[in-house]
XYZ file of C-alpha atoms in Angstrom:
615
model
C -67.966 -128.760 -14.171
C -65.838 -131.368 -14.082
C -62.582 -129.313 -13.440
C -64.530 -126.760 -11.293
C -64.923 -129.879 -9.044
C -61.715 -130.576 -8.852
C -60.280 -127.169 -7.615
C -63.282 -127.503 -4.901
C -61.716 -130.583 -3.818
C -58.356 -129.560 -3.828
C -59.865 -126.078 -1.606
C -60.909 -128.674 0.845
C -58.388 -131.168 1.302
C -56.601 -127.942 1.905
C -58.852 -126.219 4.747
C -59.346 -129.833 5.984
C -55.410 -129.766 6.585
C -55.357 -126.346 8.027
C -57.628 -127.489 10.526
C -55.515 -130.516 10.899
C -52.903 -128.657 11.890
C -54.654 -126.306 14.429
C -54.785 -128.635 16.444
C -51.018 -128.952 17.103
C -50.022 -125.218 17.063
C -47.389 -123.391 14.676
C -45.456 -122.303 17.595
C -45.536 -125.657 19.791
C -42.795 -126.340 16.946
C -40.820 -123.211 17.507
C -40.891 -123.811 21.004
C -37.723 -123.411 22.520
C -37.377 -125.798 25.684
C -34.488 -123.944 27.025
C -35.498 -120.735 26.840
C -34.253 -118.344 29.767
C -35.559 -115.349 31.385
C -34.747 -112.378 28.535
C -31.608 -110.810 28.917
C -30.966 -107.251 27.356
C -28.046 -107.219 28.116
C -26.429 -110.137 26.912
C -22.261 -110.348 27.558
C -20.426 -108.495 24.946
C -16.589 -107.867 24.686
C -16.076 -104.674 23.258
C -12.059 -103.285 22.310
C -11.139 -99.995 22.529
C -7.982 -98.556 20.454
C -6.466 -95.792 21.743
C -6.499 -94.238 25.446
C -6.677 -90.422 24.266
C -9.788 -87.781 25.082
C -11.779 -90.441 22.421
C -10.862 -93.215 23.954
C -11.062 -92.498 27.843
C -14.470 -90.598 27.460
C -15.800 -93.400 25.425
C -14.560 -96.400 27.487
C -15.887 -94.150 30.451
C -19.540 -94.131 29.287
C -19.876 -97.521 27.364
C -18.760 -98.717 30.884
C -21.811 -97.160 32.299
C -24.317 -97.470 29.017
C -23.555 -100.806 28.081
C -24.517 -103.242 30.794
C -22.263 -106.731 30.789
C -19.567 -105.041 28.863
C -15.838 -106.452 28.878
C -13.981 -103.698 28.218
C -10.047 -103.618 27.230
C -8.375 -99.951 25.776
C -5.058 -100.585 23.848
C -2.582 -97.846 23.672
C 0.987 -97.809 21.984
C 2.230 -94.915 24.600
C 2.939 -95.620 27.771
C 1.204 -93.037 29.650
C -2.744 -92.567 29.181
C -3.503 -88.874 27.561
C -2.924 -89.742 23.916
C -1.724 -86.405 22.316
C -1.198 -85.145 25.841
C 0.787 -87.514 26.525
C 3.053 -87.471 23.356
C 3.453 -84.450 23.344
C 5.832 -82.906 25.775
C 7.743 -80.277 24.292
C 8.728 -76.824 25.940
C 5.091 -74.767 25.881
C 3.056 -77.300 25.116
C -0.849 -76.374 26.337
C -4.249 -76.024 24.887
C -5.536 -72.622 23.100
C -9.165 -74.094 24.426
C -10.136 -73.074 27.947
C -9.803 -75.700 30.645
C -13.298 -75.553 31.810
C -14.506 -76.119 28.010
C -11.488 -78.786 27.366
C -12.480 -82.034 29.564
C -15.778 -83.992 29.999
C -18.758 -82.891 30.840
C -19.787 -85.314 32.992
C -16.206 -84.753 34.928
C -16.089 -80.761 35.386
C -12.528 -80.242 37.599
C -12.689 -77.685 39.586
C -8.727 -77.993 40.278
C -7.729 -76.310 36.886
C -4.835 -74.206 37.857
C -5.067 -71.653 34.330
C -7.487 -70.370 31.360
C -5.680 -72.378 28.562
C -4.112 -75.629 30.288
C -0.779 -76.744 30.095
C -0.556 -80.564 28.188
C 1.019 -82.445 31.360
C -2.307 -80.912 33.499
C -4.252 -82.606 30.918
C -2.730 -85.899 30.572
C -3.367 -85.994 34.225
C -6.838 -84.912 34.300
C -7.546 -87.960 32.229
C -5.498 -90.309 33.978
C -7.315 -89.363 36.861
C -11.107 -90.038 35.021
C -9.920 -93.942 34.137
C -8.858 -94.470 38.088
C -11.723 -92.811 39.182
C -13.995 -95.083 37.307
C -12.613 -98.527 37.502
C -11.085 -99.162 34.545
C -7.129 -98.816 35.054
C -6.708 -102.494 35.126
C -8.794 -101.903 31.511
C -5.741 -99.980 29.900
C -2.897 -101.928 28.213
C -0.616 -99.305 27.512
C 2.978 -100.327 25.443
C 0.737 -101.993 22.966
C 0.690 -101.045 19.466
C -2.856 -102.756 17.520
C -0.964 -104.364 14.340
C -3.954 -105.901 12.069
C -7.875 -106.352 12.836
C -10.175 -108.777 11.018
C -13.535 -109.484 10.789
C -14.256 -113.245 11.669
C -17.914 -113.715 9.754
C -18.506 -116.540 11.422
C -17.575 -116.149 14.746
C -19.157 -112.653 14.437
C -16.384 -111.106 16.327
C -12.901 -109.097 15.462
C -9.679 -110.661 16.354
C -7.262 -107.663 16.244
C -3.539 -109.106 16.447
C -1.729 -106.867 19.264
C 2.281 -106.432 20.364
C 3.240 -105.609 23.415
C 6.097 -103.004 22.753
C 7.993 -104.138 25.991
C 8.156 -107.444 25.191
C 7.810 -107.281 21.550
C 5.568 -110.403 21.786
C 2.363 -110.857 19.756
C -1.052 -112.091 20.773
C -4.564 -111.737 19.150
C -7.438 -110.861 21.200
C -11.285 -110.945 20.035
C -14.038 -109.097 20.555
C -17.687 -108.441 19.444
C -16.615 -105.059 18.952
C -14.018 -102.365 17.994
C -13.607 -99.039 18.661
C -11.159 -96.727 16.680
C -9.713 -94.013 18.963
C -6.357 -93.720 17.202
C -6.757 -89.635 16.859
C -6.229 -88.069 14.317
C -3.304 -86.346 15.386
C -1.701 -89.018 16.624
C 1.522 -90.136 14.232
C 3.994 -87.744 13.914
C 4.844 -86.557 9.846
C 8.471 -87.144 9.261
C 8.934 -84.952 6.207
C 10.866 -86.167 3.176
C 14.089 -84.400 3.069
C 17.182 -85.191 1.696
C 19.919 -86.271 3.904
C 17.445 -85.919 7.224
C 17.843 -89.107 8.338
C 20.762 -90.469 6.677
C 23.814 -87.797 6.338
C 22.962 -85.457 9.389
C 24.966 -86.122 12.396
C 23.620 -83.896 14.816
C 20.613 -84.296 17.207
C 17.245 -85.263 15.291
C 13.747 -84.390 17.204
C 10.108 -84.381 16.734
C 7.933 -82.382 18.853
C 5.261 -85.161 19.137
C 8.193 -87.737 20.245
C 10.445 -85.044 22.426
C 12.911 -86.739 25.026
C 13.164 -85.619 28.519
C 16.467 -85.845 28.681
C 17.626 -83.484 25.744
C 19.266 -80.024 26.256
C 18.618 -76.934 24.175
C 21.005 -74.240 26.128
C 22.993 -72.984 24.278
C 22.752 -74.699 21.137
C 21.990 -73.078 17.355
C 18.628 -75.254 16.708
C 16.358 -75.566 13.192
C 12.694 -75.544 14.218
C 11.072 -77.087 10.601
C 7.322 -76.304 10.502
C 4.678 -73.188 12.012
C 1.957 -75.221 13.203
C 0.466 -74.998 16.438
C 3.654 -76.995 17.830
C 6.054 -74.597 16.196
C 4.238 -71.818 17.172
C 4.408 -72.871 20.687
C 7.688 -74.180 20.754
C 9.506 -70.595 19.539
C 8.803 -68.505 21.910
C 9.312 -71.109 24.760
C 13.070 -71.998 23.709
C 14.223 -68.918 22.551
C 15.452 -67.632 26.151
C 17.574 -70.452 26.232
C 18.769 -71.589 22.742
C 21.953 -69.634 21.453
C 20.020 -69.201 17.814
C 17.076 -70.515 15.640
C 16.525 -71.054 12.104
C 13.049 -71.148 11.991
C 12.325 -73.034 8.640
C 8.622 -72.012 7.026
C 6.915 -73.315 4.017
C 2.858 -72.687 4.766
C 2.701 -69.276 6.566
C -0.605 -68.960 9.129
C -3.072 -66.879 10.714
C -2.664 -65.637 14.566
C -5.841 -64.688 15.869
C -6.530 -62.936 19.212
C -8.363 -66.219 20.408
C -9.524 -69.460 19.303
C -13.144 -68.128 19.226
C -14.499 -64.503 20.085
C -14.651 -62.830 23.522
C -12.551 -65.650 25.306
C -9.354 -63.993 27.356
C -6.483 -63.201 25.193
C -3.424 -65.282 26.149
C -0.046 -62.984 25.656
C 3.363 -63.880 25.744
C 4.118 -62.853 29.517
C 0.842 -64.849 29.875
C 0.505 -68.078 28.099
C -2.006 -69.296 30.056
C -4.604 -66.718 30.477
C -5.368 -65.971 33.759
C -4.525 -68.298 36.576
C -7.379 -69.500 39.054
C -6.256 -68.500 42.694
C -6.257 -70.980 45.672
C -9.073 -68.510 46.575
C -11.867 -69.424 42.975
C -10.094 -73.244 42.822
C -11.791 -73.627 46.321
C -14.453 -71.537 45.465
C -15.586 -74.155 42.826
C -15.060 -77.135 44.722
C -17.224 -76.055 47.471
C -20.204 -74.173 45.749
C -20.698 -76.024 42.658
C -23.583 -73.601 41.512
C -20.729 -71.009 40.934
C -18.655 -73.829 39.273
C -21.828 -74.072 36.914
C -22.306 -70.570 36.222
C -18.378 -70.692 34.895
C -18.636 -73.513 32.907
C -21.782 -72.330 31.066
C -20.405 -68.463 30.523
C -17.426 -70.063 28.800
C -19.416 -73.536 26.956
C -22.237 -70.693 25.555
C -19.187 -68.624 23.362
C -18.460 -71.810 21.849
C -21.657 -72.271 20.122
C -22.426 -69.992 17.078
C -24.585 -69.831 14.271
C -23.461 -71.143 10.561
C -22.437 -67.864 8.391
C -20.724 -66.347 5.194
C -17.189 -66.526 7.383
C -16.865 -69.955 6.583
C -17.575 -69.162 2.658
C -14.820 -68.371 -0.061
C -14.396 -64.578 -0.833
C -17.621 -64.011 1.162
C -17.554 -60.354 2.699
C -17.500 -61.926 6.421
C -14.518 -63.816 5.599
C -13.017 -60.373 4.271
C -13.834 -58.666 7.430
C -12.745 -61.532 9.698
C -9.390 -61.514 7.364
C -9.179 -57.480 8.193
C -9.657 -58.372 11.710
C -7.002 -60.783 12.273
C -4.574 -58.572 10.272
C -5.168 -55.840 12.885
C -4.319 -58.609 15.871
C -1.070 -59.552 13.707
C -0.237 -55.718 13.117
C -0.385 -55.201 16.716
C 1.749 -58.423 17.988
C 4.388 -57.218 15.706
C 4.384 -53.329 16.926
C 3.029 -52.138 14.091
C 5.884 -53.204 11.937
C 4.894 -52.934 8.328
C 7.473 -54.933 6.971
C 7.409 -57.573 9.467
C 3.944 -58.274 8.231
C 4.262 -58.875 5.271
C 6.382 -61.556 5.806
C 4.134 -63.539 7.873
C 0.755 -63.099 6.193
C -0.627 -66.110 4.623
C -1.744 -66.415 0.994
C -4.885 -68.094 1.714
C -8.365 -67.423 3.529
C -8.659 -67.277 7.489
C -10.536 -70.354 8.105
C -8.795 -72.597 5.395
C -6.207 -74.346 8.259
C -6.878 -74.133 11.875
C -6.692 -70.790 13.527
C -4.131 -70.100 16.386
C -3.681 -67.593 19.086
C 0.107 -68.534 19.461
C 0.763 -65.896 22.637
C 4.153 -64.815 22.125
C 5.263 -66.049 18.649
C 4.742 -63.093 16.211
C 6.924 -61.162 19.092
C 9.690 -63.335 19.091
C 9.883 -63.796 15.676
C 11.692 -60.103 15.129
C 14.348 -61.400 17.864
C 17.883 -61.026 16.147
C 18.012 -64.886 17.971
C 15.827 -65.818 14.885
C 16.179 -66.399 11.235
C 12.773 -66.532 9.579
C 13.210 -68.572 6.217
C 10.859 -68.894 3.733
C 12.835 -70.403 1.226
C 12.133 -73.656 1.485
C 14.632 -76.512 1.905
C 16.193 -78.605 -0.533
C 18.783 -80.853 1.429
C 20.462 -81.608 5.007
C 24.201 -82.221 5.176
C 26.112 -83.468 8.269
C 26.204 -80.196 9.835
C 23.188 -78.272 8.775
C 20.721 -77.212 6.210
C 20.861 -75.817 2.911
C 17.863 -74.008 1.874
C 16.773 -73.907 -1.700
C 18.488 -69.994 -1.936
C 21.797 -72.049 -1.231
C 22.442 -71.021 2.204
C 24.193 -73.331 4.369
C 22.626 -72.806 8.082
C 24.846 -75.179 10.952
C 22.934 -75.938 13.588
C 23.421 -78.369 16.620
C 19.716 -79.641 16.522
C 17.202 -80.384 14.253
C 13.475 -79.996 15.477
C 10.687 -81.277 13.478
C 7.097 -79.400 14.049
C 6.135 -80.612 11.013
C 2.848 -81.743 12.638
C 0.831 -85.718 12.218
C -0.094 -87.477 9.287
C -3.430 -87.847 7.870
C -5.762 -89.548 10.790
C -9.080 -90.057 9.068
C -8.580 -93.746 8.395
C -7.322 -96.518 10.388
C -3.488 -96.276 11.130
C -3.520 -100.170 10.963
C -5.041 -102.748 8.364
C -8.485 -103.612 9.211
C -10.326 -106.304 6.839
C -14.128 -105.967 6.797
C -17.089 -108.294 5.237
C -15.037 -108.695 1.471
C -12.016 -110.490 1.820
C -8.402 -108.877 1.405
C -9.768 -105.328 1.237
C -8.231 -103.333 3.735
C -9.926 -100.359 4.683
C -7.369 -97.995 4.083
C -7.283 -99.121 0.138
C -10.883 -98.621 0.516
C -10.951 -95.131 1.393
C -7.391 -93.886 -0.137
C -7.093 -90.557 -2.370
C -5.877 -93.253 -5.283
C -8.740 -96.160 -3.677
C -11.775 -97.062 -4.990
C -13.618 -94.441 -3.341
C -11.225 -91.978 -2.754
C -11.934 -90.459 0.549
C -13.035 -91.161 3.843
C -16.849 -92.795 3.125
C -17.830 -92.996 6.367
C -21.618 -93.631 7.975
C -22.561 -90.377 10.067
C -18.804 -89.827 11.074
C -19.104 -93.604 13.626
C -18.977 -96.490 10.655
C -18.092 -98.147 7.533
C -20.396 -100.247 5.260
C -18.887 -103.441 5.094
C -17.473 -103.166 8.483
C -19.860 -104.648 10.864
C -19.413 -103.823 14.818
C -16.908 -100.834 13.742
C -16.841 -98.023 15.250
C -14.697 -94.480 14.817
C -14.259 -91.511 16.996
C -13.037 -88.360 16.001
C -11.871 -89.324 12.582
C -14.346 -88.134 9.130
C -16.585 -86.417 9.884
C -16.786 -86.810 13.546
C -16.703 -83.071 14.414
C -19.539 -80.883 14.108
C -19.231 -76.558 13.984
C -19.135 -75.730 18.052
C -18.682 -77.382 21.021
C -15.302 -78.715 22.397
C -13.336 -81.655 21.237
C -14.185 -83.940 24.218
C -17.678 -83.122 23.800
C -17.955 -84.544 20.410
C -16.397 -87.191 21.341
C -19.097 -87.911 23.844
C -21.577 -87.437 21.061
C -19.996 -90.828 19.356
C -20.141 -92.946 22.555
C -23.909 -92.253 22.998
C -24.620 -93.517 19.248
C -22.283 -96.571 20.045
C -23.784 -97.280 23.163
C -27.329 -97.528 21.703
C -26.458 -99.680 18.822
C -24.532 -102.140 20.464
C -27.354 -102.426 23.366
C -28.881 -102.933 20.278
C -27.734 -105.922 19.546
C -27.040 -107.205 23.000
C -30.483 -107.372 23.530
C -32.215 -108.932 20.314
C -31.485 -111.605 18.659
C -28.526 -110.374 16.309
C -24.617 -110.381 16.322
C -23.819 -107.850 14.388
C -24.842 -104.457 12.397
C -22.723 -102.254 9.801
C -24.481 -99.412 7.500
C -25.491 -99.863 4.050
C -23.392 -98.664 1.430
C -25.962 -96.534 -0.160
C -26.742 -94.942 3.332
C -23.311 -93.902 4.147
C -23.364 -92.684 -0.382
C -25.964 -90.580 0.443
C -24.351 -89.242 3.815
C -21.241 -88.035 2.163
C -23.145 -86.480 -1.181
C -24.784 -84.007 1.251
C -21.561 -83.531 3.390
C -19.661 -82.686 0.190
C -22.399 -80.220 -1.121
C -22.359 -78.811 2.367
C -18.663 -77.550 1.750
C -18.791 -76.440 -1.450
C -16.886 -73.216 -1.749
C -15.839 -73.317 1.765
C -12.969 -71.432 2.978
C -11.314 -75.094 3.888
C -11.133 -75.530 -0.003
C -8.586 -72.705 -0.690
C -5.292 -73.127 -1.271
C -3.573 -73.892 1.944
C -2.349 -77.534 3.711
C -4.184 -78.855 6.469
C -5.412 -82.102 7.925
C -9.205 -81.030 7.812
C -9.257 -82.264 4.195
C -8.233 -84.733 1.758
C -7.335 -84.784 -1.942
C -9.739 -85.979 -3.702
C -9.193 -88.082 -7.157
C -11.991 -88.033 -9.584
C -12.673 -91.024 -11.751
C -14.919 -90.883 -14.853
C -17.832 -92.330 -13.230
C -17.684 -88.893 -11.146
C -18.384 -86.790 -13.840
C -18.153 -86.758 -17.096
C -15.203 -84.547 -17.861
C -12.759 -85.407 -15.540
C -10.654 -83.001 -14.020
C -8.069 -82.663 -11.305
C -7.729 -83.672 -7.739
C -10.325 -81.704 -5.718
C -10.234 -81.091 -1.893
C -12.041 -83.303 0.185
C -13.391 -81.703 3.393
C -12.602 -84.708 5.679
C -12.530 -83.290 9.000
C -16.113 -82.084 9.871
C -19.932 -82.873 10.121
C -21.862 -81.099 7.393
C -23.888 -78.700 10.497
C -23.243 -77.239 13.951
C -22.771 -79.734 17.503
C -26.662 -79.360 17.989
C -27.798 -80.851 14.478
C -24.967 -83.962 14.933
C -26.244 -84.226 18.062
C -29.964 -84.398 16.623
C -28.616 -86.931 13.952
C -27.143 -88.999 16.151
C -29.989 -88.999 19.056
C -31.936 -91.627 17.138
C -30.179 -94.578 15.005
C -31.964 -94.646 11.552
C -31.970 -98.393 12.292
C -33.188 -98.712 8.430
C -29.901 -97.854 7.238
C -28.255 -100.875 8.260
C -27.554 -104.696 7.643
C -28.042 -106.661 10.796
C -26.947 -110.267 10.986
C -28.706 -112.974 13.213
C -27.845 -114.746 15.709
C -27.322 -118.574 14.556
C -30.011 -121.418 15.908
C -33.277 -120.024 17.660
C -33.174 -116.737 16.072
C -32.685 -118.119 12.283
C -36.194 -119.671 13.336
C -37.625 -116.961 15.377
C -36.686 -112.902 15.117
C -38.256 -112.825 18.571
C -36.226 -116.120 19.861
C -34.850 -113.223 22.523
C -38.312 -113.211 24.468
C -37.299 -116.141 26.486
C -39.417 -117.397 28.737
C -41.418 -114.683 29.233
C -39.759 -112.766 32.018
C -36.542 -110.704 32.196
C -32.946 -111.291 33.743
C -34.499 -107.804 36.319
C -37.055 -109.837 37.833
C -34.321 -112.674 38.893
C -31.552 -110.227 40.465
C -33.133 -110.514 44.046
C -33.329 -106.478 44.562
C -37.166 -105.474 44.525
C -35.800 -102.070 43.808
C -34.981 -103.362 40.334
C -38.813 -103.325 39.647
C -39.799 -100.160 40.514
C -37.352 -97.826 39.032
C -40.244 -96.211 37.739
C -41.237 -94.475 40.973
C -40.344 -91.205 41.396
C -40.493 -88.150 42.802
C -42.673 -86.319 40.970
C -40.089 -83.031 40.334
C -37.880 -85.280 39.249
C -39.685 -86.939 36.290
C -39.199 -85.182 32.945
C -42.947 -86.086 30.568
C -40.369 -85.867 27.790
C -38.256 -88.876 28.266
C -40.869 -90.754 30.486
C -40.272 -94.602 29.966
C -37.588 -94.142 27.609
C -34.773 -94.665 29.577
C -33.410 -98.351 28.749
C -32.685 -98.629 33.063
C -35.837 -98.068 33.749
């Protein structure tokens, strides 16, 4: 009894102190004295790297999604554009219809042809930064050197040089945006005596000079990519002869995707819009609408066998674009067999290239498929031992790998570099990225474009798009709670890439061809348990079409992630953010900031009612 007694006095020395302390409340402890209306949208500095299609559209709308937001874009070029703007060579354009190839939030209605020349582009999106404040934003001449992540601070300093000056700075931020490209640094192929013995003009097409002459000259063209492909046809009127050096050979297709109009070699471009439909659009935008959507609706199309290795749909597509070939070449038998690849349609990027299968059978042109094995001072000597003078060297030889950052960026674990991290030889040994936007261990990073950041249909900027939406939300996110900082587990982003890799399983991308939309992959014993060689990563795409990333993407599985508080009130308090019980809305001074609610009725939509984060 004795004992029982004990525990009954211990229960009520106990309840006698609870009630002690209800009289001074738990949260007249917690108060916070200097609490402030809440603010949602707390200040945040956010970097942008790169001033391409990724990084204008995303600037764009985080400028209008993120409330507060100090923006700054950083790009080594000196124009805005990114590929559009390093790439100038003769024929340079886009094999993607201009009214599918730019924002859509920004439809021009000034496109002056079908497929759009590269210096119409650049200008298109120089034109979107002016129009929406953020010139003064762009630091162009400045190359991004090294970024860190600065735990305690919460923030990245990314160490900058200002390629006019060569001077060196750091600037911080509470986040960083990757919008490098992926097809962004040129590949200088490893040749002997290229850059050493040959004394003759050296080029690349991604780094071309406006001030260089091709009349008259005997030129090498290196490489059949779309660069080479384009560049052919567009110098051979002028050039005295080419050696047009080949090592992967590729398929021409009618068009980039079905029932688009077929660009020739009189006709580059497609069709040109007339004064007459340019006006047309610009003053009746329904009609501008109805265009857009006819050509947006051909590039959306249902997963199939085409994409599979030795499926009967690739066969028949592979019949198909044999026929196209057959008929750019006049039927010429022998001709064809020259320029057929080895591999399936689908396993590199398909082309159109208007005009190059024609001017291929010039007698300008020597097609060589020999392969390469050294430069001298005056030419090249293929592998067959042919010595081939020319006066210029041109290398199409396309961009290195783009699906991890160009410069060193240093996470959460000290000294590890996220390009060891994600290296064929690393640790990992491919891209292991979070839905195709982040990296565990990489808090407040963000990628555009790069693995896995574009899905089956849609266009390029469109995707793009699809990233700055996700961004936006999760760094409103944590502007307006009480955290600094969020980055995806590693077992999240695991899991990701085990269902993207089963997704591509015996895809056509696998067979045996070289392209950038995949990466070799080095298996270690923990793989599997009977090693075996390097397989191909598919690096490139989302495992689905634009509508399922864009389904993914719509709502942040916030349970995926490690979020880091925000030092003092909120260490005490996850809901430290309330403030005083009103919002930063209520204090602007506008009593239309309080009823953003009202509507007209036609214009609510039931289905998003009160979920917009202006409201």
């Amino acid at each position: 009894m004795g004992s029982i007694i004990k525990e009954t006095s211990a229960l009520s020395s106990v309840r006698l102190l609870s009630l002690k302390e209800a009289t001074v409340p738990r949260w007249a402890a917690r108060h916070f004295p200097e609490s402030k209306p809440w603010n949602p949208h707390a200040p945040v500095k956010i970097i942008v790297v790169g001033a391409g299609i990724a990084g204008v559209s995303n600037a764009v709308l985080l400028s209008h999604k993120v409330p507060n937001a100090e923006i700054t874009i950083y790009d080594r070029l000196s124009q805005i554009g990114g590929t559009w703007a390093a790439n100038r060579y003769p024929g340079v354009r886009c094999d993607v219809p201009a009214h599918v190839y730019q924002l859509s939030f920004e439809p021009s209605p000034e496109w002056s042809e079908y497929y759009p020349k590269g210096a119409e582009i650049q200008a298109y999106y120089e034109r979107i930064i002016e129009k929406h404040g953020l010139k003064d934003r762009v630091k162009l001449n400045h190359q991004v050197l090294k970024a860190s992540w600065l735990s305690e601070a919460a923030q990245w300093a990314v160490e900058i040089q200002d390629t006019t000056t060569n001077d060196i700075f750091v600037d911080t931020a509470n986040f960083l945006i990757n919008c490098q490209g992926r097809i962004s640094q040129p590949k200088y192929p490893d040749i002997a005596g290229l850059y050493d013995i040959y004394k003759g003009t050296l080029l690349h097409t991604a780094r071309w000079p406006s001030d260089v002459d091709l009349a008259g000259k005997s030129i090498a063209i290196i490489g059949n990519g779309a660069s080479g492909q384009q560049l052919v046809p567009n110098v051979a009127p002028i050039v005295h002869h080419i050696d047009h050096y080949v090592r992967t050979k590729t398929w021409v297709t009618p068009t980039f995707v079905k029932d688009l109009h077929q660009a020739t070699k009189d006709a580059p471009g497609g069709p040109e819009y007339s004064e007459e439909q340019r006006n047309t659009f610009k003053n009746d935008p329904a009609s501008l609408l109805a265009h857009r959507r006819e050509l947006e609706s051909k590039f959306h199309f249902p997963l199939g066998g085409g994409d599979k290795l030795g499926s009967p749909e690739n066969a028949a597509l592979r019949e198909k674009i044999i026929e196209t070939m057959r008929e750019r070449l006049d039927g010429d038998e022998e001709w064809l067999q020259r320029v057929l690849p080895d591999y399936a349609p689908g396993c590199k990027r398909l082309t159109p290239a208007p005009g190059y299968l024609e001017t291929l059978k010039s007698d300008k042109i020597d097609y060589v498929t020999a392969g390469i094995r050294e430069v001298t001072s005056e030419g090249i000597i293929a592998n067959d031992g042919t010595h081939r003078k020319v006066d210029i060297i041109i290398l199409a030889t396309g961009f290195e790998s783009g699906f991890t950052t160009r410069f060193p960026i240093f996470g959460k674990v000290p000294g590890l570099d996220l390009r060891t991290k994600w290296a064929a030889d690393g640790p990992i040994g491919y891209p292991e990225s979070y839905l195709g936007v982040m990296a565990p261990g990489f808090p407040n990073y963000f990628f555009v474009l790069q693995a896995q950041g574009n899905a089956r249909g849609g266009s390029v900027p469109l995707q793009a798009e699809l990233a700055a939406a996700y961004i936006a939300k999760a760094i409103r996110k944590i502007q307006s709670q009480s955290y600094v900082s969020l980055d995806p587990l590693e077992e999240a982003a695991q899991d990701f890439n085990d269902i993207n890799g089963a997704f591509f399983e015996g895809s056509v991308i696998g067979d045996n061809c070289n392209s950038w939309f995949k990466q070799k992959h080095v298996l270690k014993e923990s793989d599997t348990a009977a090693p075996r060689d390097p397989i191909n990563r598919v690096v490139t795409a989302w495992p689905g079409t634009h509508h399922h990333r864009a389904e993914a993407l719509r709502d942040p599985r916030w349970e995926d992630f490690i979020f880091e508080r925000r030092r003092g009130g909120a260490q005490k308090n996850r809901f430290e953010y309330f403030g005083n019980g009103s919002t930063a809305r209520e204090g602007s001074g506008d009593p239309a900031d309080l009823i953003r609610y009202v509507r007209t009725a036609g214009e609510i939509d039931l289905a998003v009612l009160h979920e917009n984060w202006n409201e």
